[in-house]
Short mmCIF file of C-alpha atoms in Angstrom, two decimals:
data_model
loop_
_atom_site.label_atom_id
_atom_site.label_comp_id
_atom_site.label_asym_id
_atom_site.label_seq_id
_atom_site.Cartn_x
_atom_site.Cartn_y
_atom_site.Cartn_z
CA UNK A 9 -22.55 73.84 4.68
CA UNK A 10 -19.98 74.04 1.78
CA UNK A 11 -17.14 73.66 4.01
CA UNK A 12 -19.15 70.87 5.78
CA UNK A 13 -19.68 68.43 2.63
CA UNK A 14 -15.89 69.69 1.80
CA UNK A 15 -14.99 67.63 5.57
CA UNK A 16 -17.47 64.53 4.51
CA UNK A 17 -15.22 63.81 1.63
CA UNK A 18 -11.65 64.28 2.84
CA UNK A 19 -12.92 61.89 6.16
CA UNK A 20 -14.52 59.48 3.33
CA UNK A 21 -11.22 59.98 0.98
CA UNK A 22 -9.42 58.59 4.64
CA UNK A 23 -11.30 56.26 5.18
CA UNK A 24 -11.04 54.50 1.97
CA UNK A 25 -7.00 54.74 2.12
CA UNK A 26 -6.93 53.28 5.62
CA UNK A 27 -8.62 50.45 3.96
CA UNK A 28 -6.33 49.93 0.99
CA UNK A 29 -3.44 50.02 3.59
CA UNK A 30 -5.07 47.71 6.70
CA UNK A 31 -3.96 44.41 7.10
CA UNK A 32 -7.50 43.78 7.58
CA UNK A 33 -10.35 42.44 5.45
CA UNK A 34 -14.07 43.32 6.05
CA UNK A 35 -15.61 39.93 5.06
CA UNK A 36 -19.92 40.64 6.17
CA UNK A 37 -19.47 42.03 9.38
CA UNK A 38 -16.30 39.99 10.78
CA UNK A 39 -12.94 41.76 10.17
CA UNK A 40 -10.14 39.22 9.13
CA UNK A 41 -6.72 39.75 9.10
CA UNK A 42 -5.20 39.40 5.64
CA UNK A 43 -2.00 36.46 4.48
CA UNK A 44 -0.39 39.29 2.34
CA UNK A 45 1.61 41.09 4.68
CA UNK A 46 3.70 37.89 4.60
CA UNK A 47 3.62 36.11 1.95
CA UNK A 48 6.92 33.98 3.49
CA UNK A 49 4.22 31.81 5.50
CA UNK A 50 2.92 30.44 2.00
CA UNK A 51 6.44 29.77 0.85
CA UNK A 52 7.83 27.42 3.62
CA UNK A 53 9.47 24.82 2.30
CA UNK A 54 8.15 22.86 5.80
CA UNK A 55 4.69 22.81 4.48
CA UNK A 56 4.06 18.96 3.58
CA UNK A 57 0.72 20.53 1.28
CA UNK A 58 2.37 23.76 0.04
CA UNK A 59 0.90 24.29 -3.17
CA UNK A 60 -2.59 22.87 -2.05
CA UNK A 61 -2.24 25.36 1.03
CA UNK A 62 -1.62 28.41 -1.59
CA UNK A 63 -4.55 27.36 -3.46
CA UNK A 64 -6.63 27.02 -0.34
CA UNK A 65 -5.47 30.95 0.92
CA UNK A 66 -6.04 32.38 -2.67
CA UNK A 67 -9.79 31.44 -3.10
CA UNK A 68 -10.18 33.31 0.23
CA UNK A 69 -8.57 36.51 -0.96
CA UNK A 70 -5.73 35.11 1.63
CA UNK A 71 -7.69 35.70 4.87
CA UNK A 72 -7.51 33.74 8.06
CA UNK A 73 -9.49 30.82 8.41
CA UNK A 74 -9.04 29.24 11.66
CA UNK A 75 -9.22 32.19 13.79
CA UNK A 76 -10.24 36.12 13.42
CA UNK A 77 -7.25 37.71 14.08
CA UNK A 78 -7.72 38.24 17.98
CA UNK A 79 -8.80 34.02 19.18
CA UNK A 80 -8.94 30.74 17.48
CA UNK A 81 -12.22 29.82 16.36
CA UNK A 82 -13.86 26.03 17.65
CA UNK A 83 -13.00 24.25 14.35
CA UNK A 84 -9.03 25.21 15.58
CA UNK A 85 -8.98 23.49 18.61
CA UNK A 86 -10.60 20.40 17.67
CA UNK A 87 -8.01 20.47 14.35
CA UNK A 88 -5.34 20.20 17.32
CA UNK A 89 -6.62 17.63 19.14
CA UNK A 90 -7.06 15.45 16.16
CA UNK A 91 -3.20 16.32 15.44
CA UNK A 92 -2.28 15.30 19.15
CA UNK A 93 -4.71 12.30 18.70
CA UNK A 94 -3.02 11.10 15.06
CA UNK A 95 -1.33 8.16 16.37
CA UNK A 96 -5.46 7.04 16.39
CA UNK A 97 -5.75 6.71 12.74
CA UNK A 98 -2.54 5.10 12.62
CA UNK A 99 -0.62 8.38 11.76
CA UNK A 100 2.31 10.25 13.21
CA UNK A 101 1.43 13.35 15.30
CA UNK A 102 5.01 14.72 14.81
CA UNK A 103 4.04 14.52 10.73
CA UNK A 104 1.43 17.52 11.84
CA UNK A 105 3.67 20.21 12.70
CA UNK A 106 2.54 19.59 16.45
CA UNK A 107 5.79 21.13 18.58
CA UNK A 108 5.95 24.37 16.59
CA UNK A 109 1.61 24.44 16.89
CA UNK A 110 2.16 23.88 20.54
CA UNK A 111 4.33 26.68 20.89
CA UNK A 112 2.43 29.28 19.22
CA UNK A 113 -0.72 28.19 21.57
CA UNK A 114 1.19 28.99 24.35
CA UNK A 115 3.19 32.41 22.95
CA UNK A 116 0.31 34.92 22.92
CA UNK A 117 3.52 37.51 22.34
CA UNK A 118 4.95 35.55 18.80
CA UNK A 119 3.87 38.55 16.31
CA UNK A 120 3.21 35.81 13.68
CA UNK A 121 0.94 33.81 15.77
CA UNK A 122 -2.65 33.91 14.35
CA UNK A 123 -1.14 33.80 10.45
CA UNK A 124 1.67 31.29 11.39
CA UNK A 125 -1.39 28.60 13.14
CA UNK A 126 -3.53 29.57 10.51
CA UNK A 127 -0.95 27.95 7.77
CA UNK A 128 -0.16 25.02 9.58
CA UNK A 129 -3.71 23.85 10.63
CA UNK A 130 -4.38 24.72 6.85
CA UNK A 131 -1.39 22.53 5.93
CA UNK A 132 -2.26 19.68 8.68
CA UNK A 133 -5.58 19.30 7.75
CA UNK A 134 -4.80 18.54 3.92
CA UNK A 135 -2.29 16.56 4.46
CA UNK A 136 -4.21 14.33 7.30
CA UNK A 137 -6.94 14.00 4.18
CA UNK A 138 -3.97 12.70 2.15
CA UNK A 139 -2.18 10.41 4.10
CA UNK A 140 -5.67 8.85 5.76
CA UNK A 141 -7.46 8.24 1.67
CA UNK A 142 -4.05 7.39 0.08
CA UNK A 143 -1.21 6.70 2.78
CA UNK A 144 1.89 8.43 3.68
CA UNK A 145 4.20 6.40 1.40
CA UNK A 146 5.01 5.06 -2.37
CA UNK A 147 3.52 1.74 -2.17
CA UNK A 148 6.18 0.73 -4.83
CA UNK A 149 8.95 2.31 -3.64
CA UNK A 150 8.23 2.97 0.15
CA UNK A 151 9.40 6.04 0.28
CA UNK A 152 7.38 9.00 1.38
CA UNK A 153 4.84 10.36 -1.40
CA UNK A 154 5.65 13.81 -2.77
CA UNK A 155 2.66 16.15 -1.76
CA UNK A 156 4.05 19.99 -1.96
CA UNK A 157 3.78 20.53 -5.58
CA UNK A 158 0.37 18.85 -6.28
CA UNK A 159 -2.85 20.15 -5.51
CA UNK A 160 -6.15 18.65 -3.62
CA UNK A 161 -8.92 19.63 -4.73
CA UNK A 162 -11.06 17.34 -3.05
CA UNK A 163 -9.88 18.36 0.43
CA UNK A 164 -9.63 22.17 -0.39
CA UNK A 165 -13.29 21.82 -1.41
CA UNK A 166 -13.72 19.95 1.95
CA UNK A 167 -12.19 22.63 4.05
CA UNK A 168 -14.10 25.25 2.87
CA UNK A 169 -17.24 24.04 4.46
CA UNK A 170 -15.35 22.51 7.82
CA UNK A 171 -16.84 25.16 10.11
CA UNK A 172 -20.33 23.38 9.40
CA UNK A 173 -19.29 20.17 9.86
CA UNK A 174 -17.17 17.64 12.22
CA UNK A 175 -13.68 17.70 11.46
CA UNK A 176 -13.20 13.99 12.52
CA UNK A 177 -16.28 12.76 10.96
CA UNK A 178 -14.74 14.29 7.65
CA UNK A 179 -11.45 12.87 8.42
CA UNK A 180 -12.75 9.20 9.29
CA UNK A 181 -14.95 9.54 5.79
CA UNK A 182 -12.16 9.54 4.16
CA UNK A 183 -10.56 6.19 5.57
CA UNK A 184 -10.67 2.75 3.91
CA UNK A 185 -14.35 1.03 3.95
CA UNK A 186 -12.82 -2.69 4.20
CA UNK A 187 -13.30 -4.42 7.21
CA UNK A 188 -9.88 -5.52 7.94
CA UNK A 189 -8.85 -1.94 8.07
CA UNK A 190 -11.15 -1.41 10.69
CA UNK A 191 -10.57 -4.40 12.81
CA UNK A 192 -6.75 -2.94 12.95
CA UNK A 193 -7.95 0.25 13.53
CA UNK A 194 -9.85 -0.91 16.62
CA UNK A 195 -6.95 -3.37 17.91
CA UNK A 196 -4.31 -0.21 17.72
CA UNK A 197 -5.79 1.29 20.15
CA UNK A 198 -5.58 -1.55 22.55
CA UNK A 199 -2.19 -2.23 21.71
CA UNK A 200 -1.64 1.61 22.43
CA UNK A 201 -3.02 1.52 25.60
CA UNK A 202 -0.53 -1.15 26.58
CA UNK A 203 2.73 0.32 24.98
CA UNK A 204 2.68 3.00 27.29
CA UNK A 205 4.55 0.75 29.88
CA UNK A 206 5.66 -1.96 27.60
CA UNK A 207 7.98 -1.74 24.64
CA UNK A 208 7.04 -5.20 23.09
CA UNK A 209 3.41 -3.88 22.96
CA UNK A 210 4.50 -0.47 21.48
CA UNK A 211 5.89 -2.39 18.64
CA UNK A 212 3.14 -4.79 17.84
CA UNK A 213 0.86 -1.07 17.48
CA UNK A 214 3.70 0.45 15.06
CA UNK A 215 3.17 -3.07 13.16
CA UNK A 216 -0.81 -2.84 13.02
CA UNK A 217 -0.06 0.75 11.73
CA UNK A 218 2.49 0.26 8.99
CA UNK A 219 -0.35 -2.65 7.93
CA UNK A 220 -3.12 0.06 7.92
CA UNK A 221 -1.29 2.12 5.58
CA UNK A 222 -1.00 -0.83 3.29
CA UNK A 223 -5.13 -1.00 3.10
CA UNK A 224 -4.93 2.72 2.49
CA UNK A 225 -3.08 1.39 -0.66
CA UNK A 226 -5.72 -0.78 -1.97
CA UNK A 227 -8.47 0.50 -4.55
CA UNK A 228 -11.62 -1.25 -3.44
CA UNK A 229 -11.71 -4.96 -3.41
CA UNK A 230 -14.33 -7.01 -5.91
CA UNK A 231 -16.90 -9.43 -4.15
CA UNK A 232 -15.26 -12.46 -4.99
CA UNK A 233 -11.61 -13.03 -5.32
CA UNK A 234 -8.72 -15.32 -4.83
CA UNK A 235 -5.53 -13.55 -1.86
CA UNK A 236 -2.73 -14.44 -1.15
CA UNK A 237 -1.09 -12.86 2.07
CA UNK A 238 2.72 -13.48 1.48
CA UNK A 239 3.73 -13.10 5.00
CA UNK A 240 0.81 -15.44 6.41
CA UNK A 241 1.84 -18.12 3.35
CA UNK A 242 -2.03 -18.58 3.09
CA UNK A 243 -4.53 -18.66 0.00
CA UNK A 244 -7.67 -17.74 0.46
CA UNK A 245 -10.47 -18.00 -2.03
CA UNK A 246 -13.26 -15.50 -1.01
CA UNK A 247 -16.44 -14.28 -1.66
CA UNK A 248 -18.73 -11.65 -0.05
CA UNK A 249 -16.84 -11.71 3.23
CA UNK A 250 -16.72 -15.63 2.99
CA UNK A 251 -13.57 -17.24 2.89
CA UNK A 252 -14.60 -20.51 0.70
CA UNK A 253 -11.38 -22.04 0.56
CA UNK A 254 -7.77 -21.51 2.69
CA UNK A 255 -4.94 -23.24 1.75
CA UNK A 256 -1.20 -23.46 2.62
CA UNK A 257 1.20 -22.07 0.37
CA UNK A 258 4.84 -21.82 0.04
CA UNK A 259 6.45 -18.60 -1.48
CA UNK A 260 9.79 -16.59 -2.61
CA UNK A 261 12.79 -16.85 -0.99
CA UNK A 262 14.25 -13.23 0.44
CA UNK A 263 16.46 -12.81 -2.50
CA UNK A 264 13.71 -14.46 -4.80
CA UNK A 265 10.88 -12.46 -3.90
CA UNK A 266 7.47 -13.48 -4.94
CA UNK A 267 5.52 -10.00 -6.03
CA UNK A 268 3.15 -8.20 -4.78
CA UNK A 269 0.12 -7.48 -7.85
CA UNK A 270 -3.37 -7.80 -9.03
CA UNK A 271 -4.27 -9.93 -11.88
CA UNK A 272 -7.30 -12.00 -13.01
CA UNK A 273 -7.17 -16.08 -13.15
CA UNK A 274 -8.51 -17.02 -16.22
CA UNK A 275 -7.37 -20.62 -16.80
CA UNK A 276 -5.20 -23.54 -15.49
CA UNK A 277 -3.22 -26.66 -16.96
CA UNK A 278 -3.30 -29.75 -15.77
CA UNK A 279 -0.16 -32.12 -16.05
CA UNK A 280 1.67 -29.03 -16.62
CA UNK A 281 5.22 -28.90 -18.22
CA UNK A 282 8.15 -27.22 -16.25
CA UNK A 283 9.23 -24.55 -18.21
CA UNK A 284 12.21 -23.44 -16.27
CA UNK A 285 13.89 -19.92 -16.32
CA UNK A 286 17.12 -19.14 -17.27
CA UNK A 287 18.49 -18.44 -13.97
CA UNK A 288 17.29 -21.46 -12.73
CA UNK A 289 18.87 -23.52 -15.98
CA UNK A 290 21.99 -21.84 -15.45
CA UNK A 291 22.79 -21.65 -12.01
CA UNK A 292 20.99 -24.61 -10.22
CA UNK A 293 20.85 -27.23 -13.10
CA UNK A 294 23.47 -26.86 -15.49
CA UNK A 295 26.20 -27.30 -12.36
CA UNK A 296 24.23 -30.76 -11.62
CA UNK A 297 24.19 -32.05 -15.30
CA UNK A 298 27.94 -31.06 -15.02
CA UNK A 299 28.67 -33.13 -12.71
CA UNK A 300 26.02 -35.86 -13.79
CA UNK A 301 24.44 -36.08 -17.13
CA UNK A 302 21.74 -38.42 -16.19
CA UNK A 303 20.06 -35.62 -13.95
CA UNK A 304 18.29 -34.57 -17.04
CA UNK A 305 16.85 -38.51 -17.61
CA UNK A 306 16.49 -38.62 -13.77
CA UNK A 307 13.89 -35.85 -13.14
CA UNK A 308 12.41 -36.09 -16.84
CA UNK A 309 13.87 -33.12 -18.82
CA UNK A 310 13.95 -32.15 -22.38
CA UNK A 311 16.01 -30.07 -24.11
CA UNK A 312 14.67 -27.54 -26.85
CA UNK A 313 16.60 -25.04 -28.82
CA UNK A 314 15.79 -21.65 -29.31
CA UNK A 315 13.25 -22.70 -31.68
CA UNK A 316 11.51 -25.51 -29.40
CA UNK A 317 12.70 -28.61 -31.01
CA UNK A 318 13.88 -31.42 -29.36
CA UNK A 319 17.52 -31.54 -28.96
CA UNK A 320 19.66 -35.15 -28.45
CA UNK A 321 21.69 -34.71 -25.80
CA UNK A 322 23.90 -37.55 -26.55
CA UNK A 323 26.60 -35.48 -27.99
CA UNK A 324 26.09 -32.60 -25.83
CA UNK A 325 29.34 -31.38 -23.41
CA UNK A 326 28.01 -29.32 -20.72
CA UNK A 327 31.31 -28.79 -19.05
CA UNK A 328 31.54 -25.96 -22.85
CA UNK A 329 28.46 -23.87 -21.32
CA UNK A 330 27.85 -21.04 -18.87
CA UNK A 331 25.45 -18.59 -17.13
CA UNK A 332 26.88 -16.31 -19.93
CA UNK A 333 26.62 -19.00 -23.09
CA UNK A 334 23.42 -21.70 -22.53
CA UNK A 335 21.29 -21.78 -25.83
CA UNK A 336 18.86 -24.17 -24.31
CA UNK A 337 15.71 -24.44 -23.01
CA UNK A 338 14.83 -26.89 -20.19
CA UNK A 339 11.37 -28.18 -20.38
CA UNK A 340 10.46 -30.90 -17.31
CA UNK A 341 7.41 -32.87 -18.87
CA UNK A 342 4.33 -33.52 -17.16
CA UNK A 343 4.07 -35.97 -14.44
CA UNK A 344 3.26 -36.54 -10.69
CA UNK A 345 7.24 -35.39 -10.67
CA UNK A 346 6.75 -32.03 -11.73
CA UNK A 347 8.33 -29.34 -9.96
CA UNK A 348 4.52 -27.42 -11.00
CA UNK A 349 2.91 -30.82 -9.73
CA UNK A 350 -0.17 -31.72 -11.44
CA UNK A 351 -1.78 -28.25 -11.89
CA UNK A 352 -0.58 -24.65 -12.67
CA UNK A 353 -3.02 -21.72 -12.62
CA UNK A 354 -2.52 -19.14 -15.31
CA UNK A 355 -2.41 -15.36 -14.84
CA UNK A 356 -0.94 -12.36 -16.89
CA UNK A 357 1.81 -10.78 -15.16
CA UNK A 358 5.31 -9.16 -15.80
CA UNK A 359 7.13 -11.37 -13.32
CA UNK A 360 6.66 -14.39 -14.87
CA UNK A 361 4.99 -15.82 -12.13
CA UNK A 362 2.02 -17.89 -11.33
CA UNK A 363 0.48 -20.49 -8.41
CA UNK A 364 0.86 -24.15 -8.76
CA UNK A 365 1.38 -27.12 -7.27
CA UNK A 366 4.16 -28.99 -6.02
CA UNK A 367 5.95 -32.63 -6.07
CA UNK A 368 7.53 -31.19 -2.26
CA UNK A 369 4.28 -31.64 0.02
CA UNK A 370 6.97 -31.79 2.84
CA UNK A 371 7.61 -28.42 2.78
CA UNK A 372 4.06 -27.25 3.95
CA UNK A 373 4.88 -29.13 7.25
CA UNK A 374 7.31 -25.76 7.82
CA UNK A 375 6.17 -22.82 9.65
CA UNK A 376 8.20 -20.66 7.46
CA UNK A 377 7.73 -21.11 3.69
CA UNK A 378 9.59 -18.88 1.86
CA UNK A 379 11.09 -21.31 -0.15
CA UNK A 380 10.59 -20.59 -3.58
CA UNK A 381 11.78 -18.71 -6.60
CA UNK A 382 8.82 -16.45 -6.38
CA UNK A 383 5.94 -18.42 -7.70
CA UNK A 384 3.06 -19.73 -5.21
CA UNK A 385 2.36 -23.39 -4.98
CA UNK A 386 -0.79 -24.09 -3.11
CA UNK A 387 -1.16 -26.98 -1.42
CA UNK A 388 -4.45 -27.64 -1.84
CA UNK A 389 -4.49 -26.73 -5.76
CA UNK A 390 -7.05 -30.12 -6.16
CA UNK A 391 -9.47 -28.25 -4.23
CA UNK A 392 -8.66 -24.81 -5.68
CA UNK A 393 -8.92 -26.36 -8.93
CA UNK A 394 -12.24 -27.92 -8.18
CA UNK A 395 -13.75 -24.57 -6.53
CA UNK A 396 -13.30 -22.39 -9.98
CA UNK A 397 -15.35 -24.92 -11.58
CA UNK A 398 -17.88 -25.35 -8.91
CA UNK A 399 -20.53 -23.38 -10.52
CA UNK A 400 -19.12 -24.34 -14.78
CA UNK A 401 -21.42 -26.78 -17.05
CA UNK A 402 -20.04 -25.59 -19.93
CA UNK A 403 -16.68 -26.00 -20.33
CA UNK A 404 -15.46 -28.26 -17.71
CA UNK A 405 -17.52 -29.00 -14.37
CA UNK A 406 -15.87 -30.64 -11.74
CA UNK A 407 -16.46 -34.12 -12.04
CA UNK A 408 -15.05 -33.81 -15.78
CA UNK A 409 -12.06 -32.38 -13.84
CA UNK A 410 -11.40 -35.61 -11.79
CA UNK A 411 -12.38 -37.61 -14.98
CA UNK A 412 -9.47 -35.36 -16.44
CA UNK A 413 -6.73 -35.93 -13.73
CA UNK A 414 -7.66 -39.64 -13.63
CA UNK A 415 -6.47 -39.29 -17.36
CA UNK A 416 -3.31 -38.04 -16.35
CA UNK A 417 -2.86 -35.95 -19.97
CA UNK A 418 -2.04 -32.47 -20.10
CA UNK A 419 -5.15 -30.22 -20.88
CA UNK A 420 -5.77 -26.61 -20.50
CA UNK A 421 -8.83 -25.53 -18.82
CA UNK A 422 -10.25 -21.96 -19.65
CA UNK A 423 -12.38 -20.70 -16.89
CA UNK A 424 -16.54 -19.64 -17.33
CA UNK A 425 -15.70 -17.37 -14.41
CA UNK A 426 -12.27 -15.58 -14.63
CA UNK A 427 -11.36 -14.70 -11.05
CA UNK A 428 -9.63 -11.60 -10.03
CA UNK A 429 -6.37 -12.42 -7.61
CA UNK A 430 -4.62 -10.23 -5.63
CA UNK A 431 -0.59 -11.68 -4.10
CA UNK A 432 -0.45 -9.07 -1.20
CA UNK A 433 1.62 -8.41 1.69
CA UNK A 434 0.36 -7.90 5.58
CA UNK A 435 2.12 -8.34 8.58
CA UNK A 436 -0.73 -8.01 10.72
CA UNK A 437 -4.55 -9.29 10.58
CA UNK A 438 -7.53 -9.58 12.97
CA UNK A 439 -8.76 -12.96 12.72
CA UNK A 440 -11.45 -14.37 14.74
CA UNK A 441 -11.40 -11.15 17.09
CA UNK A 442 -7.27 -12.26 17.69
CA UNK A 443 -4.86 -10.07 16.60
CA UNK A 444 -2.11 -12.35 14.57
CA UNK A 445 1.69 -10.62 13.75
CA UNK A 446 3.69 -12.49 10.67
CA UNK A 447 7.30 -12.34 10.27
CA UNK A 448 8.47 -9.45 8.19
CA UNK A 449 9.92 -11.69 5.74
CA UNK A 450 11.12 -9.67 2.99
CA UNK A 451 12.37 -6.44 5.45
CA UNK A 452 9.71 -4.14 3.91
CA UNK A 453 8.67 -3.19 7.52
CA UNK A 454 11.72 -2.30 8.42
CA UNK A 455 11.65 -0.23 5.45
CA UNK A 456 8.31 0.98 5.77
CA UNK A 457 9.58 2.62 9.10
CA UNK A 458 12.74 3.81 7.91
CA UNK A 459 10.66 5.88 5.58
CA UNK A 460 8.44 7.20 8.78
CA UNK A 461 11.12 7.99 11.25
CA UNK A 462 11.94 10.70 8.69
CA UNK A 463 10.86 13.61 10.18
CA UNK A 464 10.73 17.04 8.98
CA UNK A 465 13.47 19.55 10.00
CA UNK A 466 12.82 21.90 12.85
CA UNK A 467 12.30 25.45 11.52
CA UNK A 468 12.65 28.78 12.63
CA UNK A 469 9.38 30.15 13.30
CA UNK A 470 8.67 33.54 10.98
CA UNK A 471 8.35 36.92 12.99
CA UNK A 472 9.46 35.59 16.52
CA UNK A 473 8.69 38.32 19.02
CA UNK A 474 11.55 40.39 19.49
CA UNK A 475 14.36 39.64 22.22
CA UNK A 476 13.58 41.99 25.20
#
């Protein structure tokens, strides 16, 4: 019996070494194969989610999640699937390490298989959470985002608990709720069906997808608001779903861009003076007074020195000044004349921008009004004027406004209402169940898909079987 119990412990003593050493870890009753026997797998430079895929791994003592070592579990295949399928949400399926997945599927030899698959469905499905809730690119600089030294904790947390859940349905939670997204999202796929055997088609569905990244850019938008789609040169004054007003506008040239941005309305002028910028002074009026001084009498200018006074301009030679040397301010006053026309609208911005009218109602006869120096005249800016009133007996309702134009005096109207506005830029819209495309005015498409077409570098996939 002694040397019995003496056997008991040296097998138990085994045992307990074999389990030190095995690549395996006893998790209940399911054995699963352990990351730390190659640790490379976590360092691949390929993985778009790196650092959120070693945080992932180390909560899980760095044990297989997508399969047990000898098959792929369920939740594996239908990650795959929604890889091959990514062009659906507007994504890139190459972005999703699909070639090298496909390979590994298919090699039941590669002695990396299980742990290699396991990474990059780890890696594909944080990453899909990333670029569907926030977009693949920079929205400022349009460059792709920077994801392998941050860390998710949303989508880790997410992950955890996929095996009880629908992948997709967790995926498609995570898209935008406006509508506009989704009436892209459900024209893509039409346009999809017909790119397969026509290249015009293909590249009206890579247009609807660069424009549902944009509304993966957008925090959510208020119930009532005033938008401007550059592209579209429209103004639309909105609230709960309801477009109240649409107007024509004109905006920047291509080398005068008007901005994208969010800011809040909170006044307007009426008979507005013409404050004009430098740039403008110097290189598109100060040539024309060169060659004739009564331009400034002509289109009703003053001049005001740095300190806003007056200035006769009797004695003035502007043959002496320069882009470089012009120590004058140009101030057009108010008037039906007006480069602003009779009304400006007032918001804080760093661009020195705003929306107005215009003395040029011509121009909105043009298809393509990109005409300006980067502010927005409206053509409709009566009626724009009149609806941010609509609802004010306080400070100015509107028939006090048309008792104030009649006037013809300059007056600054604070708003009871501020209104938030929003200058965006779309390409591609769903209106009235019709898809509508709009020139890609300022090149940021073709920019946009510069940035995409950047794929990742093919690697060398760890452990390849060896060469028989």
């Amino acid at each position: 019996m002694k040397n019995l119990g003496y056997l008991i412990i040296l097998l138990a003593g085994a045992c307990h070494n074999f389990r030190e050493q095995s690549p395996l870890d006893i998790q209940g009753d399911v054995l699963s194969p352990s990351l730390l026997p190659d640790t490379a797998l976590l360092n691949d430079p390929g993985l778009t989610s790196r650092q959120s895929v070693r945080n992932f791994y180390a909560l899980r003592d760095y044990s297989l999640f997508w399969s047990d070592g000898t098959d792929f579990r369920p939740a594996a295949d239908s990650m795959l699937q929604i890889v091959q399928q990514a062009n659906h949400f507007g994504l890139i399926p190459g972005d999703y390490h699909l070639d090298e997945m496909q390979i590994l599927i298919k090699d039941t030899f590669a002695s990396n298989r299980f742990p290699r698959m396991d990474v990059l469905l780890t890696d594909n499905y944080l990453t899909m959470c990333r670029h569907i809730r926030h977009g693949r690119l920079d929205p400022k600089t349009l460059q792709r985002s920077e994801l392998s030294l941050t860390t998710d904790g949303e989508a880790i947390s997410s992950l955890q608990n996929i095996h009880n859940t629908s992948i997709t349905g967790q995926l498609k939670a995570l898209e935008p709720e406006a509508a506009a997204y989704h009436r892209l999202k459900t024209a893509l796929q039409s346009f999809q069906l017909l790119g397969k055997d026509d290249a015009v088609q293909r590249e009206r569905a890579e247009k609807i997808s660069l424009n549902m990244e944009r509304w993966r850019w957008q925090k959510q938008w208020p119930d009532r608001y005033v938008y401007v789609n550059i592209p579209a040169f429209i103004l639309r004054a909105v609230e709960n779903d309801s477009v109240w007003l649409e107007s024509k506008v004109i905006v920047g040239k291509r080398d005068t861009p008007t901005p994208v941005l969010e800011s809040v309305i909170r006044s307007f002028i009426i008979y507005p003076y013409w404050h004009v910028p430098y740039s403008i002074s110097t290189k598109e009026i100060l040539p024309a007074l060169q060659t004739d001084p009564s331009y400034l009498v002509r289109n009703n200018f003053d001049v005001l020195d740095r300190d806003g006074a007056i200035v006769s301009t009797d004695t003035i030679q502007w043959d002496l000044f320069s882009v470089d040397w012009f120590p004058f301010i140009l101030r057009q006053r108010e008037g039906s004349e007006n480069s602003m026309g009779i009304i400006k609208f007032n918001f804080a911005n760093n661009y020195g921008v705003y929306l107005h009218d215009t003395n040029s109602k011509r121009l909105y006869q043009r298809a393509n009004r990109n005409l300006s120096h980067g502010c927005v005249r409206v053509n409709m800016a009566v009626a724009f004027a009149h609806y941010l009133v609509r609802e004010d007996d306080i400070y100015v309702s509107p028939e006090d406004l048309d008792q104030y134009l009649s006037l013809q005096q300059r007056l600054k109207i604070e708003l009871r209402k501020p209104i938030p506005l929003k200058l965006e830029y779309f390409t591609a819209e769903v209106k009235n169940g019709v898809t509508v495309f709009y020139d890609d005015i300022y090149k940021k498409d073709s920019v946009m898909m510069q940035s995409l077409d950047h794929q990742i570098p093919p690697r060398v996939l760890l452990n390849e079987k060896p060469a028989l």
